[in-house]
Amino acid sequence: MASTSNIIPSSASPTAVDVVVVGAGLSGLRAALAIQAAGISCAVVEATDRVGGKTLTLRSKKAGPGVNDLGAAWINDTSQSEMHKLVQRYGLQTVVQMDTGLDVHLHGDEVVVCPHGVLSLEEEEQRALGHVFEACKELNASFSLDDPASGRVAKELDSLSFHDYCLQTFQSESIADLFNMISQSLIGIESKDISALSFFHSCKSGTGLENMISDGKNGGQYLRLREGAQSISMNMAKELKAGSLHLSTPVTEIKQSTRTRRCIVRSSNGTVLEAKKVIISVATPLYRTIQFTPPLPPYKQCLAQDNMLGYYSKIIFVFNEPWWRNAGLSGEMKSQDRGPILFSVDTSVPDDDQWSISCFIVGGHGIEWSRLSEEERRSSAWTQLYSAFKKVKLEFGQIQITDPINVLEFEWTKQEFFHGGPCPASPPGLLSSIDGIAIREPFGSVHFVGTETALEWKGYMEGAVRSGDRGAEEIVAVLREELI
């Protein structure tokens, strides 16, 4: 939680500032800091009682060091340069994601053990997958990041679900199933529900599908933070000017006046702010929770109405010792055709004696799992994880599985101000029906940021930070022009 020295009590009198930023995640905080650094007054309003947005870091156990991330967790130090600069700025420590040992693959009741990173596929399917990655690269060259709907094949791609595209293009159910797993892994949405254009646009922004799913040097899952990903936002919040951060302040209305050229921002706790400009740093589906006067233009309303947030949850089992590492396993388990866990990864920090396996419960299986009680959810997840590794134990006679000493769980879909995660995606037909730049286009004095608006690493922390930079640049340029 951020220091209270820069937080205004919710009962404070209405305040006039140059800019109001709605949302204290990475994009909102980044924009606010850049605006304040330019000498422009700026207030940040956040609906929840903490900063960090879809980063959330909790202690791994009651006593001793060690934390776990229940939200966004990974960065790299190459193509995600802005996040890496922040890590260096705040003196944080990185942990390289474990990429050795044996992975466990569940196929129904059968368990297959493979070297880490090797997919459990037939030889013919392996060759087909190589062709798939090449096809993805060629496809990404056919449209621009700036305006994906303008590409020569954009309308065709957008007319198909990602699932139908895979079936038509690769003529393989197994490849289509694999890509459904990838779609769920990345955004928590089934491939039948997202447009092919939406999926490939995300891949291009993440420097390619292979990098997005990789835990290697340039990959999306290369480094974690020993202090937890939320520590970035907590450090950023400390840099805000005193009295400029309003927590527990859900915005309910944004009213623009053509007469005064000012915006009134109202919240459900009674806080009222007046500003020249407003930056919205929330996911497009959450625009519907705010009353805009005048109403948002039709293309923004389409994004708010039709964009989807997937089901995406983690349940983390913390242990006294790394029994899987002791047996030569990576801690990674994949289960393509049964739930509730789609995959698991080792999220330990040896220097803190913190040993954990994070399990990702996403997509359709996640929705079903979500309906269970907390006890049933935890029991079903542990039963699946335990039984998978137990079968490996029976085959090799090496694994001594121990019970977890703590369990951490967080369902983003059930959170009032998040509704899912990690990043909205578009159904077939949406992107090609609107201008490709619509998601970033200002509406009067209201500007829009957030990781889904990013041109690079959309859906990741890097994308959030870069979008905050863009929003701040827009605001500073406009306000300075008005002063001339």
Short mmCIF file of C-alpha atoms in Angstrom, two decimals:
data_model
loop_
_atom_site.label_atom_id
_atom_site.label_comp_id
_atom_site.label_asym_id
_atom_site.label_seq_id
_atom_site.Cartn_x
_atom_site.Cartn_y
_atom_site.Cartn_z
CA MET A 1 0.00 0.00 0.00
CA ALA A 2 1.26 3.47 -0.82
CA SER A 3 2.41 5.88 1.86
CA THR A 4 -0.49 7.85 3.35
CA SER A 5 1.47 11.11 3.08
CA ASN A 6 0.25 11.72 -0.48
CA ILE A 7 -3.36 10.55 -0.05
CA ILE A 8 -6.30 12.93 0.27
CA PRO A 9 -9.07 11.75 2.65
CA SER A 10 -12.29 10.97 0.80
CA SER A 11 -14.08 13.69 2.78
CA ALA A 12 -11.84 16.48 1.42
CA SER A 13 -13.39 19.50 -0.30
CA PRO A 14 -13.73 19.55 -4.10
CA THR A 15 -10.39 20.31 -5.75
CA ALA A 16 -9.51 22.09 -8.99
CA VAL A 17 -6.51 20.65 -10.86
CA ASP A 18 -5.23 20.69 -14.42
CA VAL A 19 -5.59 16.94 -14.94
CA VAL A 20 -7.45 14.06 -13.28
CA VAL A 21 -6.18 10.52 -13.89
CA VAL A 22 -8.74 7.78 -13.30
CA GLY A 23 -6.98 4.59 -12.18
CA ALA A 24 -3.82 4.05 -10.12
CA GLY A 25 -2.39 1.11 -12.00
CA LEU A 26 0.90 1.27 -13.88
CA SER A 27 -0.48 3.30 -16.80
CA GLY A 28 -2.29 5.85 -14.64
CA LEU A 29 0.60 6.35 -12.24
CA ARG A 30 3.11 6.63 -15.08
CA ALA A 31 0.99 9.28 -16.81
CA ALA A 32 0.47 11.21 -13.58
CA LEU A 33 4.17 11.29 -12.75
CA ALA A 34 5.08 12.56 -16.22
CA ILE A 35 2.39 15.25 -16.05
CA GLN A 36 3.50 16.42 -12.61
CA ALA A 37 7.13 16.41 -13.79
CA ALA A 38 6.05 18.84 -16.52
CA GLY A 39 4.83 21.27 -13.85
CA ILE A 40 1.15 20.53 -14.41
CA SER A 41 -1.09 19.81 -11.44
CA CYS A 42 -2.58 16.33 -11.46
CA ALA A 43 -4.78 14.23 -9.15
CA VAL A 44 -5.11 10.44 -9.33
CA VAL A 45 -8.38 8.78 -8.31
CA GLU A 46 -8.49 5.04 -7.68
CA ALA A 47 -11.58 2.94 -7.01
CA THR A 48 -9.87 0.38 -4.77
CA ASP A 49 -7.97 0.85 -1.52
CA ARG A 50 -4.56 0.18 -3.09
CA VAL A 51 -2.38 1.09 -6.06
CA GLY A 52 -1.18 -1.37 -8.67
CA GLY A 53 -4.22 -2.26 -10.76
CA LYS A 54 -3.79 -5.81 -12.00
CA THR A 55 -0.58 -6.27 -10.07
CA LEU A 56 -1.17 -7.66 -6.60
CA THR A 57 1.59 -8.94 -4.34
CA LEU A 58 0.95 -10.87 -1.11
CA ARG A 59 3.21 -12.38 1.51
CA SER A 60 3.86 -16.05 0.81
CA LYS A 61 3.60 -17.13 4.44
CA LYS A 62 2.87 -15.63 7.82
CA ALA A 63 6.48 -15.48 8.99
CA GLY A 64 9.72 -14.88 7.14
CA PRO A 65 10.54 -13.26 3.79
CA GLY A 66 8.99 -14.05 0.43
CA VAL A 67 6.07 -12.80 -1.65
CA ASN A 68 3.92 -14.06 -4.51
CA ASP A 69 2.16 -12.24 -7.33
CA LEU A 70 -1.55 -12.91 -7.77
CA GLY A 71 -1.67 -10.73 -10.88
CA ALA A 72 0.87 -9.69 -13.52
CA ALA A 73 4.31 -11.02 -12.63
CA TRP A 74 6.83 -11.26 -15.49
CA ILE A 75 9.01 -8.90 -17.49
CA ASN A 76 12.19 -9.11 -19.55
CA ASP A 77 15.23 -6.84 -19.73
CA THR A 78 15.44 -6.52 -23.51
CA SER A 79 12.26 -5.64 -25.38
CA GLN A 80 10.49 -4.55 -22.18
CA SER A 81 12.93 -1.73 -21.60
CA GLU A 82 10.62 0.66 -19.71
CA MET A 83 9.76 -1.89 -17.03
CA HIS A 84 13.41 -2.82 -16.71
CA LYS A 85 14.31 0.86 -16.23
CA LEU A 86 11.77 1.07 -13.41
CA VAL A 87 13.28 -2.01 -11.76
CA GLN A 88 16.67 -0.33 -11.86
CA ARG A 89 15.28 3.04 -10.74
CA TYR A 90 13.79 1.56 -7.60
CA GLY A 91 16.66 -0.80 -6.83
CA LEU A 92 14.55 -3.94 -7.14
CA GLN A 93 15.91 -7.45 -7.65
CA THR A 94 14.96 -9.76 -10.49
CA VAL A 95 14.63 -13.54 -10.39
CA VAL A 96 15.19 -15.50 -13.61
CA GLN A 97 12.28 -17.82 -14.30
CA MET A 98 13.29 -21.45 -13.82
CA ASP A 99 13.63 -23.09 -17.25
CA THR A 100 15.17 -26.46 -16.45
CA GLY A 101 13.88 -29.85 -15.39
CA LEU A 102 11.03 -31.99 -16.63
CA ASP A 103 7.51 -30.79 -17.42
CA VAL A 104 4.44 -32.90 -16.71
CA HIS A 105 1.73 -33.13 -19.39
CA LEU A 106 -1.72 -34.52 -18.61
CA HIS A 107 -3.65 -36.15 -21.46
CA GLY A 108 -6.84 -37.41 -19.87
CA ASP A 109 -5.60 -39.86 -17.23
CA GLU A 110 -2.25 -40.34 -18.95
CA VAL A 111 0.86 -38.51 -17.72
CA VAL A 112 3.72 -37.71 -20.11
CA VAL A 113 7.02 -36.26 -18.88
CA CYS A 114 9.09 -34.11 -21.26
CA PRO A 115 12.13 -31.83 -20.98
CA HIS A 116 11.06 -28.30 -20.10
CA GLY A 117 9.68 -26.39 -23.06
CA VAL A 118 9.13 -29.48 -25.23
CA LEU A 119 5.50 -29.98 -26.23
CA SER A 120 3.97 -33.43 -25.94
CA LEU A 121 3.07 -33.77 -29.63
CA GLU A 122 3.40 -36.41 -32.30
CA GLU A 123 6.23 -35.90 -34.82
CA GLU A 124 3.80 -34.81 -37.54
CA GLU A 125 2.17 -32.32 -35.17
CA GLN A 126 5.60 -30.92 -34.23
CA ARG A 127 6.32 -30.23 -37.91
CA ALA A 128 2.90 -28.66 -38.35
CA LEU A 129 3.52 -26.40 -35.37
CA GLY A 130 6.72 -25.13 -36.96
CA HIS A 131 4.72 -24.17 -40.03
CA VAL A 132 2.19 -22.44 -37.77
CA PHE A 133 4.80 -20.17 -36.23
CA GLU A 134 6.15 -19.27 -39.66
CA ALA A 135 2.64 -18.50 -40.87
CA CYS A 136 2.08 -16.26 -37.84
CA LYS A 137 5.20 -14.26 -38.69
CA GLU A 138 4.08 -13.78 -42.28
CA LEU A 139 0.60 -12.81 -41.17
CA ASN A 140 1.87 -10.21 -38.71
CA ALA A 141 3.65 -8.47 -41.59
CA SER A 142 0.30 -7.95 -43.35
CA PHE A 143 -1.14 -5.36 -40.95
CA SER A 144 0.11 -2.44 -38.86
CA LEU A 145 0.14 -2.12 -35.11
CA ASP A 146 -1.22 1.40 -35.43
CA ASP A 147 -4.30 0.48 -37.39
CA PRO A 148 -4.73 -3.30 -37.67
CA ALA A 149 -8.10 -3.08 -39.41
CA SER A 150 -6.53 -1.40 -42.45
CA GLY A 151 -4.39 -4.38 -43.47
CA ARG A 152 -5.07 -6.23 -46.73
CA VAL A 153 -6.32 -9.35 -44.93
CA ALA A 154 -7.74 -7.56 -41.91
CA LYS A 155 -11.43 -7.95 -42.67
CA GLU A 156 -11.02 -11.61 -43.51
CA LEU A 157 -9.11 -12.24 -40.26
CA ASP A 158 -11.64 -10.26 -38.26
CA SER A 159 -14.57 -12.15 -39.76
CA LEU A 160 -13.27 -15.41 -38.27
CA SER A 161 -12.89 -16.56 -34.72
CA PHE A 162 -9.32 -17.56 -33.90
CA HIS A 163 -10.51 -21.17 -33.56
CA ASP A 164 -12.13 -21.21 -37.02
CA TYR A 165 -9.05 -19.57 -38.52
CA CYS A 166 -6.83 -22.35 -37.07
CA LEU A 167 -9.10 -25.09 -38.38
CA GLN A 168 -9.37 -23.57 -41.87
CA THR A 169 -5.68 -22.73 -42.17
CA PHE A 170 -3.94 -25.69 -40.55
CA GLN A 171 -6.57 -28.44 -41.05
CA SER A 172 -5.68 -29.94 -37.67
CA GLU A 173 -7.88 -30.35 -34.61
CA SER A 174 -4.83 -30.91 -32.40
CA ILE A 175 -3.20 -27.67 -33.58
CA ALA A 176 -6.50 -25.82 -33.08
CA ASP A 177 -6.72 -27.26 -29.57
CA LEU A 178 -3.14 -26.22 -28.84
CA PHE A 179 -3.87 -22.66 -29.94
CA ASN A 180 -7.02 -22.64 -27.81
CA MET A 181 -4.79 -23.47 -24.87
CA ILE A 182 -2.46 -20.62 -25.83
CA SER A 183 -5.39 -18.19 -26.12
CA GLN A 184 -6.62 -19.19 -22.67
CA SER A 185 -3.10 -19.01 -21.23
CA LEU A 186 -2.50 -15.49 -22.50
CA ILE A 187 -5.89 -13.80 -22.00
CA GLY A 188 -8.28 -16.29 -20.39
CA ILE A 189 -10.57 -16.35 -23.44
CA GLU A 190 -11.48 -19.38 -25.56
CA SER A 191 -10.22 -19.18 -29.15
CA LYS A 192 -13.80 -19.55 -30.44
CA ASP A 193 -14.72 -16.21 -28.83
CA ILE A 194 -11.88 -13.96 -30.01
CA SER A 195 -11.34 -12.76 -33.55
CA ALA A 196 -8.24 -13.98 -35.38
CA LEU A 197 -7.27 -10.35 -36.04
CA SER A 198 -7.51 -9.48 -32.35
CA PHE A 199 -5.29 -12.42 -31.44
CA PHE A 200 -2.64 -11.77 -34.08
CA HIS A 201 -2.59 -8.05 -33.28
CA SER A 202 -1.72 -8.91 -29.68
CA CYS A 203 0.98 -11.28 -30.90
CA LYS A 204 2.57 -8.64 -33.08
CA SER A 205 2.58 -6.11 -30.25
CA GLY A 206 4.33 -8.70 -28.06
CA THR A 207 7.18 -9.08 -30.60
CA GLY A 208 5.74 -12.37 -31.85
CA LEU A 209 3.90 -15.37 -30.48
CA GLU A 210 7.07 -17.32 -29.75
CA ASN A 211 8.37 -14.53 -27.50
CA MET A 212 5.01 -14.11 -25.80
CA ILE A 213 4.91 -17.74 -24.65
CA SER A 214 8.64 -17.97 -23.92
CA ASP A 215 10.43 -17.89 -20.56
CA GLY A 216 13.74 -17.30 -22.32
CA LYS A 217 15.83 -14.14 -22.52
CA ASN A 218 13.47 -12.14 -24.79
CA GLY A 219 10.30 -13.79 -23.61
CA GLY A 220 7.26 -12.53 -21.78
CA GLN A 221 7.98 -14.80 -18.79
CA TYR A 222 11.73 -14.31 -18.34
CA LEU A 223 12.08 -12.34 -15.08
CA ARG A 224 10.06 -11.91 -11.89
CA LEU A 225 10.64 -9.38 -9.12
CA ARG A 226 11.83 -10.60 -5.77
CA GLU A 227 9.82 -7.80 -4.12
CA GLY A 228 6.75 -8.54 -6.26
CA ALA A 229 5.36 -6.71 -9.29
CA GLN A 230 3.11 -4.44 -7.22
CA SER A 231 6.23 -2.90 -5.69
CA ILE A 232 6.69 -0.91 -8.92
CA SER A 233 3.36 0.89 -8.48
CA MET A 234 3.94 1.35 -4.76
CA ASN A 235 7.24 3.08 -5.48
CA MET A 236 5.67 5.19 -8.20
CA ALA A 237 2.88 6.27 -5.83
CA LYS A 238 5.48 7.52 -3.34
CA GLU A 239 6.82 9.88 -6.01
CA LEU A 240 3.47 11.59 -6.56
CA LYS A 241 3.13 15.06 -5.11
CA ALA A 242 1.69 15.11 -1.60
CA GLY A 243 -2.10 15.11 -1.53
CA SER A 244 -2.60 14.02 -5.14
CA LEU A 245 -3.68 10.39 -4.70
CA HIS A 246 -7.29 9.53 -3.81
CA LEU A 247 -7.81 5.87 -2.90
CA SER A 248 -11.23 4.21 -2.42
CA THR A 249 -12.69 6.80 -4.80
CA PRO A 250 -14.71 5.06 -7.54
CA VAL A 251 -15.48 7.48 -10.36
CA THR A 252 -19.13 7.42 -11.39
CA GLU A 253 -19.45 10.45 -13.68
CA ILE A 254 -17.31 12.53 -16.03
CA LYS A 255 -19.00 15.65 -17.38
CA GLN A 256 -17.44 17.84 -20.04
CA SER A 257 -18.63 21.43 -20.44
CA THR A 258 -18.27 23.07 -23.86
CA ARG A 259 -18.94 26.45 -22.24
CA THR A 260 -16.24 26.34 -19.57
CA ARG A 261 -14.00 23.78 -21.31
CA ARG A 262 -13.67 22.08 -17.95
CA CYS A 263 -14.43 18.54 -16.80
CA ILE A 264 -16.22 17.58 -13.58
CA VAL A 265 -15.26 14.18 -12.16
CA ARG A 266 -17.59 12.76 -9.51
CA SER A 267 -17.10 9.67 -7.37
CA SER A 268 -19.43 7.50 -5.33
CA ASN A 269 -17.84 8.66 -2.05
CA GLY A 270 -18.71 12.31 -2.69
CA THR A 271 -15.34 13.47 -3.97
CA VAL A 272 -15.67 16.00 -6.79
CA LEU A 273 -12.74 17.20 -8.88
CA GLU A 274 -12.62 19.83 -11.61
CA ALA A 275 -10.01 19.66 -14.35
CA LYS A 276 -9.02 20.82 -17.82
CA LYS A 277 -8.25 17.27 -18.91
CA VAL A 278 -9.04 13.72 -17.80
CA ILE A 279 -7.11 10.52 -18.46
CA ILE A 280 -9.03 7.23 -18.25
CA SER A 281 -6.83 4.32 -17.25
CA VAL A 282 -9.31 1.46 -16.94
CA ALA A 283 -10.20 -1.43 -19.25
CA THR A 284 -12.67 -0.62 -22.04
CA PRO A 285 -15.45 -2.90 -20.65
CA LEU A 286 -15.38 -0.80 -17.47
CA TYR A 287 -16.23 2.40 -19.34
CA ARG A 288 -19.84 1.28 -18.86
CA THR A 289 -19.52 1.86 -15.10
CA ILE A 290 -18.97 5.60 -15.69
CA GLN A 291 -21.62 8.05 -16.86
CA PHE A 292 -20.14 10.25 -19.58
CA THR A 293 -21.79 13.59 -20.35
CA PRO A 294 -21.95 14.04 -23.28
CA PRO A 295 -22.05 10.28 -24.01
CA LEU A 296 -19.03 8.54 -25.47
CA PRO A 297 -19.06 8.43 -29.29
CA PRO A 298 -20.47 5.25 -30.85
CA TYR A 299 -17.08 3.67 -31.58
CA LYS A 300 -16.03 4.00 -27.93
CA GLN A 301 -19.39 2.58 -26.84
CA CYS A 302 -18.82 -0.41 -29.13
CA LEU A 303 -15.47 -1.09 -27.47
CA ALA A 304 -17.06 -0.80 -24.03
CA GLN A 305 -20.00 -3.03 -24.93
CA ASP A 306 -18.32 -5.74 -27.01
CA ASN A 307 -14.74 -6.10 -25.81
CA MET A 308 -14.33 -9.06 -23.46
CA LEU A 309 -12.38 -9.69 -20.28
CA GLY A 310 -11.51 -13.34 -19.87
CA TYR A 311 -11.63 -15.50 -16.77
CA TYR A 312 -8.14 -15.52 -15.28
CA SER A 313 -7.22 -16.65 -11.77
CA LYS A 314 -4.21 -17.94 -9.92
CA ILE A 315 -4.11 -20.31 -7.00
CA ILE A 316 -0.65 -20.57 -5.47
CA PHE A 317 0.54 -23.43 -3.29
CA VAL A 318 3.42 -22.53 -0.96
CA PHE A 319 5.66 -25.27 0.46
CA ASN A 320 8.40 -25.70 3.03
CA GLU A 321 10.69 -27.28 0.45
CA PRO A 322 10.89 -27.57 -3.37
CA TRP A 323 10.04 -31.28 -3.58
CA TRP A 324 9.55 -31.03 -7.36
CA ARG A 325 13.00 -29.53 -7.88
CA ASN A 326 14.49 -32.25 -5.71
CA ALA A 327 13.04 -34.78 -8.16
CA GLY A 328 14.35 -32.98 -11.25
CA LEU A 329 10.98 -31.52 -12.23
CA SER A 330 10.38 -27.94 -13.39
CA GLY A 331 7.13 -27.53 -11.46
CA GLU A 332 5.31 -26.99 -14.75
CA MET A 333 2.19 -29.04 -15.37
CA LYS A 334 -0.01 -28.69 -18.46
CA SER A 335 -3.52 -30.08 -18.75
CA GLN A 336 -5.11 -29.34 -22.10
CA ASP A 337 -8.29 -31.39 -21.83
CA ARG A 338 -9.27 -31.34 -18.16
CA GLY A 339 -9.48 -28.82 -15.34
CA PRO A 340 -9.49 -26.83 -13.32
CA ILE A 341 -5.76 -26.05 -13.78
CA LEU A 342 -4.62 -25.33 -17.34
CA PHE A 343 -0.97 -25.00 -16.42
CA SER A 344 1.33 -24.41 -13.45
CA VAL A 345 4.77 -22.82 -13.05
CA ASP A 346 7.45 -22.66 -10.39
CA THR A 347 7.36 -19.18 -8.77
CA SER A 348 9.93 -19.80 -6.05
CA VAL A 349 12.54 -17.36 -4.79
CA PRO A 350 15.40 -19.44 -3.36
CA ASP A 351 17.11 -16.47 -1.68
CA ASP A 352 13.96 -15.98 0.44
CA ASP A 353 13.49 -19.71 1.09
CA GLN A 354 10.16 -19.21 -0.71
CA TRP A 355 9.01 -22.31 -2.58
CA SER A 356 5.80 -22.16 -4.56
CA ILE A 357 3.91 -23.43 -7.58
CA SER A 358 1.46 -21.00 -9.18
CA CYS A 359 -1.50 -22.64 -10.91
CA PHE A 360 -3.41 -20.80 -13.64
CA ILE A 361 -7.14 -21.45 -13.83
CA VAL A 362 -8.54 -19.76 -16.89
CA GLY A 363 -11.18 -19.80 -19.60
CA GLY A 364 -14.15 -22.17 -19.56
CA HIS A 365 -12.76 -24.52 -16.92
CA GLY A 366 -12.08 -21.47 -14.77
CA ILE A 367 -15.66 -20.25 -15.03
CA GLU A 368 -16.93 -23.65 -13.88
CA TRP A 369 -14.38 -23.77 -11.05
CA SER A 370 -15.37 -20.26 -9.96
CA ARG A 371 -18.87 -21.45 -9.07
CA LEU A 372 -17.50 -23.72 -6.34
CA SER A 373 -17.04 -22.74 -2.70
CA GLU A 374 -13.56 -21.63 -1.58
CA GLU A 375 -12.97 -25.01 0.06
CA GLU A 376 -14.08 -26.88 -3.06
CA ARG A 377 -11.96 -24.67 -5.32
CA ARG A 378 -8.81 -25.24 -3.32
CA SER A 379 -9.48 -28.95 -2.91
CA SER A 380 -10.09 -29.55 -6.63
CA ALA A 381 -6.98 -27.62 -7.67
CA TRP A 382 -4.73 -29.39 -5.17
CA THR A 383 -6.20 -32.78 -6.07
CA GLN A 384 -5.39 -32.22 -9.75
CA LEU A 385 -1.86 -30.98 -9.09
CA TYR A 386 -1.11 -33.70 -6.53
CA SER A 387 -2.50 -36.53 -8.65
CA ALA A 388 -0.50 -35.42 -11.70
CA PHE A 389 2.79 -35.44 -9.82
CA LYS A 390 1.82 -38.55 -7.88
CA LYS A 391 1.56 -40.49 -11.13
CA VAL A 392 5.07 -39.35 -12.02
CA LYS A 393 6.16 -40.52 -8.57
CA LEU A 394 4.71 -43.97 -9.18
CA GLU A 395 6.61 -44.25 -12.46
CA PHE A 396 9.99 -42.99 -11.28
CA GLY A 397 9.76 -43.69 -7.57
CA GLN A 398 11.50 -40.40 -6.68
CA ILE A 399 9.02 -37.71 -5.69
CA GLN A 400 8.15 -37.13 -2.07
CA ILE A 401 5.22 -34.73 -2.29
CA THR A 402 4.55 -32.58 0.77
CA ASP A 403 1.37 -30.69 1.62
CA PRO A 404 1.35 -26.92 1.12
CA ILE A 405 1.91 -24.70 4.15
CA ASN A 406 -0.15 -21.89 2.64
CA VAL A 407 -2.56 -21.31 -0.23
CA LEU A 408 -3.04 -17.95 -1.99
CA GLU A 409 -5.95 -17.34 -4.32
CA PHE A 410 -7.45 -14.37 -6.17
CA GLU A 411 -10.31 -14.31 -8.67
CA TRP A 412 -10.06 -11.14 -10.77
CA THR A 413 -13.45 -11.75 -12.38
CA LYS A 414 -15.19 -11.41 -9.02
CA GLN A 415 -13.53 -8.09 -8.20
CA GLU A 416 -15.94 -5.16 -8.58
CA PHE A 417 -13.49 -2.85 -10.31
CA PHE A 418 -11.72 -5.39 -12.52
CA HIS A 419 -14.24 -7.97 -13.82
CA GLY A 420 -11.53 -10.24 -15.24
CA GLY A 421 -8.21 -10.06 -16.92
CA PRO A 422 -5.51 -9.62 -17.90
CA CYS A 423 -6.46 -7.63 -21.01
CA PRO A 424 -9.66 -7.20 -23.05
CA ALA A 425 -9.92 -8.82 -26.47
CA SER A 426 -12.31 -8.29 -29.36
CA PRO A 427 -14.88 -10.71 -30.79
CA PRO A 428 -15.15 -11.34 -34.55
CA GLY A 429 -16.28 -8.30 -36.51
CA LEU A 430 -15.52 -5.56 -34.00
CA LEU A 431 -12.08 -4.29 -35.02
CA SER A 432 -12.93 -4.08 -38.72
CA SER A 433 -16.13 -2.15 -37.97
CA ILE A 434 -14.34 0.78 -36.32
CA ASP A 435 -11.29 2.90 -37.01
CA GLY A 436 -8.22 1.05 -35.79
CA ILE A 437 -7.00 4.06 -33.80
CA ALA A 438 -10.36 4.50 -32.03
CA ILE A 439 -9.18 2.89 -28.82
CA ARG A 440 -6.49 5.60 -28.38
CA GLU A 441 -8.40 8.57 -29.82
CA PRO A 442 -9.32 11.29 -27.27
CA PHE A 443 -12.94 12.28 -26.77
CA GLY A 444 -12.99 16.01 -26.23
CA SER A 445 -10.93 16.64 -23.12
CA VAL A 446 -10.89 12.96 -22.11
CA HIS A 447 -7.88 10.84 -23.07
CA PHE A 448 -7.51 7.06 -22.86
CA VAL A 449 -4.59 4.89 -21.74
CA GLY A 450 -4.13 1.38 -20.39
CA THR A 451 -2.24 -1.68 -21.55
CA GLU A 452 -4.86 -2.63 -24.16
CA THR A 453 -4.19 0.67 -25.95
CA ALA A 454 -0.44 0.00 -26.23
CA LEU A 455 1.32 -0.58 -29.53
CA GLU A 456 4.10 -2.60 -27.88
CA TRP A 457 3.49 -5.43 -25.39
CA LYS A 458 -0.25 -4.89 -25.29
CA GLY A 459 -1.71 -6.69 -22.28
CA TYR A 460 1.57 -6.63 -20.33
CA MET A 461 3.02 -4.32 -17.70
CA GLU A 462 5.36 -2.92 -20.35
CA GLY A 463 2.36 -1.97 -22.48
CA ALA A 464 0.71 -0.27 -19.50
CA VAL A 465 3.76 1.89 -18.82
CA ARG A 466 4.22 2.86 -22.47
CA SER A 467 0.55 3.79 -22.80
CA GLY A 468 0.90 6.03 -19.75
CA ASP A 469 3.79 7.80 -21.46
CA ARG A 470 1.68 8.36 -24.58
CA GLY A 471 -1.24 9.74 -22.58
CA ALA A 472 0.99 12.14 -20.69
CA GLU A 473 2.61 13.36 -23.91
CA GLU A 474 -0.82 14.08 -25.39
CA ILE A 475 -1.94 16.04 -22.33
CA VAL A 476 1.27 18.02 -21.89
CA ALA A 477 1.36 18.98 -25.57
CA VAL A 478 -2.26 20.20 -25.54
CA LEU A 479 -1.99 22.15 -22.29
CA ARG A 480 1.26 23.82 -23.30
CA GLU A 481 -0.27 24.82 -26.63
CA GLU A 482 -3.19 26.45 -24.80
CA LEU A 483 -0.76 28.51 -22.76
CA ILE A 484 0.99 29.90 -25.84
#
